[in-house]
Amino acid sequence: MATLTDTPLRYGLVSRIFHWGMALLFLCQFASAAAHWALPRENALLETLWSYHTTLGTTLFLLVLLRGLWGLSQLSNRPEPEPGLLGRAALLGHLALYALMVIIPLLRLIAAAGGTRGLSYLGIEIFAPRAEKIAWMDAAAEWHGELGWLLFFVVIGHILMAVVWHNRIQKDDTLRRMA
Ligand code: HEM
Ligand code: HEM
């Protein structure tokens, strides 16, 4: 029977919904970023994919905060990393994923808070437009795109480790405890 909370053998339902739900949303977010990077302006596909970037990015920011709190509450009873260097690398990899998932949207939100266009989320004004932008806040966004692509490549490494290394080569149950 699936439990809501984690156990040392398996991630529980809440952790798995966070993991796979957010994985799907990140796929959509990277699709919108890729369109922004690759497609010419004035393009219908770009407009569609770009139209949700801010809203989905802000949603992902809120979700990762909730997921982090949930993860902390489950810290003592979730599956432990395997002993040795690889286990430590996996832990560092997961911490890097969390750090990037927080920092990337946060930088853009700081820029929006100090910018001239303001920010609305689901029709609610979060930051009012300013007459003049605040330079240091605006500068926060400089690394948003680069770190966004870094996250993309860390995620690719994460997927390869889970599917190729653990599931195909080691044939252990790392993938199954999240599946
Ligand atoms: C975890 C969430 C997010 C991810 C993974 C992400 C990812 C990215 C990436 C990879 C790019 C670069 C696209 C390119 O190369 O052309 C980008 C650009 C952009 N993003 Fe995000 N983003 C996120 C959240 C947000 C949020 C919350 C906002 C607004 C509040 C936002 C606004 C923008 C804007 C305006 C650009 C174009 C200018 C720039 O590159 O800085 N993003 N995003
Ligand atoms: C096809 C895509 C994916 C697969 C197959 C996959 C697989 C896994 C597996 C098997 C684990 C458990 C690892 C362990 O117990 O040591 C895990 C954990 C984790 N994954 Fe993924 N993953 C995918 C996508 C993603 C994405 C897109 C992100 C974030 C952007 C992500 C972030 C994490 C994090 C932070 C953990 C640590 C556990 C937690 O706090 O949720 N994963 N993943």
CSV table of N, CA, C and O and ligand atoms in Angstrom, one decimal, residues 11 15 19-20 22-23 26 30 67 71 78-79 81 90 94 97-98 101 151 155 158-159 162-163 166 174-178, ligand 2:
chain,number,residue,atom,x,y,z
A,11,TYR,N,9.9,6.5,-1.4
A,11,TYR,CA,9.3,7.8,-1.2
A,11,TYR,C,7.8,7.6,-1.2
A,11,TYR,O,7.2,6.8,-1.9
A,15,SER,N,5.8,13.0,-1.7
A,15,SER,CA,7.1,13.2,-2.3
A,15,SER,C,7.0,12.9,-3.8
A,15,SER,O,7.6,13.6,-4.6
A,19,HIS,N,7.6,15.3,-7.0
A,19,HIS,CA,8.7,15.0,-7.9
A,19,HIS,C,8.2,14.9,-9.3
A,19,HIS,O,8.8,15.6,-10.2
A,20,TRP,N,7.2,14.1,-9.6
A,20,TRP,CA,6.8,13.8,-11.0
A,20,TRP,C,6.0,15.0,-11.5
A,20,TRP,O,6.1,15.3,-12.7
A,22,MET,N,6.3,18.2,-10.6
A,22,MET,CA,7.2,19.3,-10.9
A,22,MET,C,8.1,18.9,-12.1
A,22,MET,O,8.5,19.8,-12.9
A,23,ALA,N,8.5,17.6,-12.3
A,23,ALA,CA,9.3,17.2,-13.5
A,23,ALA,C,8.5,17.6,-14.7
A,23,ALA,O,9.1,18.1,-15.7
A,26,PHE,N,8.5,21.3,-15.2
A,26,PHE,CA,9.8,21.8,-15.6
A,26,PHE,C,10.0,21.5,-17.1
A,26,PHE,O,10.6,22.3,-17.8
A,30,PHE,N,11.1,24.4,-19.6
A,30,PHE,CA,12.3,24.3,-20.5
A,30,PHE,C,11.8,24.5,-22.0
A,30,PHE,O,12.5,25.0,-22.8
A,67,ARG,N,7.9,21.9,-1.4
A,67,ARG,CA,8.5,20.6,-1.5
A,67,ARG,C,9.7,20.5,-0.6
A,67,ARG,O,10.0,19.5,0.0
A,71,GLY,N,10.2,17.9,2.3
A,71,GLY,CA,11.4,17.1,2.3
A,71,GLY,C,12.1,17.2,3.7
A,71,GLY,O,12.5,16.1,4.3
A,78,ARG,N,13.3,9.2,5.0
A,78,ARG,CA,13.2,8.9,3.6
A,78,ARG,C,14.4,8.1,3.2
A,78,ARG,O,15.3,7.9,4.0
A,79,PRO,N,14.4,7.5,2.0
A,79,PRO,CA,15.5,6.6,1.6
A,79,PRO,C,16.9,7.4,1.7
A,79,PRO,O,17.0,8.5,1.4
A,81,PRO,N,21.0,8.0,1.0
A,81,PRO,CA,21.9,7.8,-0.1
A,81,PRO,C,22.8,6.6,0.2
A,81,PRO,O,23.0,6.3,1.4
A,90,ALA,N,25.5,11.8,-5.1
A,90,ALA,CA,24.0,11.9,-5.4
A,90,ALA,C,23.4,12.9,-4.5
A,90,ALA,O,22.5,13.7,-4.9
A,94,HIS,N,21.4,16.3,-5.6
A,94,HIS,CA,20.0,16.7,-5.2
A,94,HIS,C,20.0,18.1,-4.6
A,94,HIS,O,19.1,18.9,-4.8
A,97,LEU,N,20.2,20.5,-7.3
A,97,LEU,CA,18.9,20.7,-8.0
A,97,LEU,C,18.0,21.6,-7.2
A,97,LEU,O,17.4,22.6,-7.7
A,98,TYR,N,18.0,21.4,-5.9
A,98,TYR,CA,17.1,22.3,-5.0
A,98,TYR,C,17.6,23.7,-5.1
A,98,TYR,O,16.8,24.7,-5.2
A,101,MET,N,16.7,25.3,-8.3
A,101,MET,CA,15.2,25.4,-8.5
A,101,MET,C,14.7,26.7,-7.7
A,101,MET,O,13.7,27.2,-8.0
A,151,LEU,N,20.6,24.3,-15.0
A,151,LEU,CA,19.7,23.4,-14.3
A,151,LEU,C,19.3,22.3,-15.4
A,151,LEU,O,19.2,21.1,-15.0
A,155,VAL,N,19.7,18.4,-14.8
A,155,VAL,CA,18.6,17.5,-14.8
A,155,VAL,C,18.9,16.3,-15.8
A,155,VAL,O,18.5,15.2,-15.5
A,158,HIS,N,21.0,14.0,-14.0
A,158,HIS,CA,20.2,13.3,-13.0
A,158,HIS,C,19.4,12.2,-13.6
A,158,HIS,O,19.3,11.0,-13.1
A,159,ILE,N,18.8,12.4,-14.8
A,159,ILE,CA,17.9,11.4,-15.4
A,159,ILE,C,18.8,10.2,-15.9
A,159,ILE,O,18.5,9.1,-15.7
A,162,ALA,N,19.7,8.1,-13.0
A,162,ALA,CA,18.6,7.3,-12.5
A,162,ALA,C,18.3,6.1,-13.5
A,162,ALA,O,18.2,5.0,-13.1
A,163,VAL,N,18.2,6.5,-14.7
A,163,VAL,CA,17.7,5.5,-15.7
A,163,VAL,C,18.9,4.6,-16.2
A,163,VAL,O,18.8,3.3,-16.2
A,166,HIS,N,21.5,3.5,-12.5
A,166,HIS,CA,20.8,2.7,-11.5
A,166,HIS,C,20.0,1.6,-12.0
A,166,HIS,O,20.0,0.5,-11.6
A,174,THR,N,16.7,2.1,-7.0
A,174,THR,CA,16.7,3.5,-6.8
A,174,THR,C,15.5,4.2,-7.6
A,174,THR,O,14.8,5.0,-7.1
A,175,LEU,N,15.4,3.7,-8.9
A,175,LEU,CA,14.3,4.3,-9.7
A,175,LEU,C,12.9,3.9,-9.1
A,175,LEU,O,12.0,4.7,-9.1
A,176,ARG,N,12.8,2.6,-8.7
A,176,ARG,CA,11.5,2.1,-8.2
A,176,ARG,C,11.1,2.8,-7.0
A,176,ARG,O,9.9,3.0,-6.8
A,177,ARG,N,12.0,3.3,-6.1
A,177,ARG,CA,11.5,3.9,-4.9
A,177,ARG,C,10.9,5.3,-5.1
A,177,ARG,O,10.3,5.8,-4.2
A,178,MET,N,11.2,5.8,-6.3
A,178,MET,CA,10.5,7.1,-6.6
A,178,MET,C,9.4,6.9,-7.6
A,178,MET,O,8.5,7.8,-7.8
B,2,HEM,C1,12.5,11.6,-16.3
B,2,HEM,C2,12.9,12.4,-15.4
B,2,HEM,C3,13.4,12.0,-14.0
B,2,HEM,C4,13.7,10.8,-13.5
B,2,HEM,C5,13.7,9.4,-14.1
B,2,HEM,C6,14.1,11.0,-12.1
B,2,HEM,C7,14.4,10.1,-11.2
B,2,HEM,C8,14.7,10.3,-9.8
B,2,HEM,C9,14.9,9.2,-8.8
B,2,HEM,C10,15.0,7.7,-9.2
B,2,HEM,C11,15.1,9.8,-7.6
B,2,HEM,C12,15.4,9.1,-6.3
B,2,HEM,C13,16.9,9.1,-6.1
B,2,HEM,C14,17.3,8.5,-4.8
B,2,HEM,O1,16.5,8.1,-4.0
B,2,HEM,O2,18.6,8.6,-4.5
B,2,HEM,C15,15.0,11.2,-7.8
B,2,HEM,C16,15.1,12.2,-6.8
B,2,HEM,C17,15.1,13.5,-7.0
B,2,HEM,N1,14.8,14.2,-8.2
B,2,HEM,FE1,14.4,13.3,-10.0
B,2,HEM,N2,14.0,12.4,-11.8
B,2,HEM,C18,13.6,13.0,-13.0
B,2,HEM,C19,13.3,14.4,-13.1
B,2,HEM,C20,13.6,15.3,-12.2
B,2,HEM,C21,13.6,16.8,-12.4
B,2,HEM,C22,13.1,17.5,-13.7
B,2,HEM,C23,14.0,17.4,-11.2
B,2,HEM,C24,14.1,18.8,-10.9
B,2,HEM,C25,14.2,19.8,-11.7
B,2,HEM,C26,14.3,16.3,-10.3
B,2,HEM,C27,14.7,16.5,-9.0
B,2,HEM,C28,14.9,15.5,-8.0
B,2,HEM,C29,15.3,15.8,-6.6
B,2,HEM,C30,15.5,17.1,-6.0
B,2,HEM,C31,15.4,14.5,-6.0
B,2,HEM,C32,15.7,14.2,-4.5
B,2,HEM,C33,14.4,13.7,-3.8
B,2,HEM,C34,13.4,14.9,-3.5
B,2,HEM,O3,13.7,15.7,-2.7
B,2,HEM,O4,12.4,14.9,-4.3
B,2,HEM,N3,14.1,15.1,-10.9
B,2,HEM,N4,14.7,11.5,-9.2
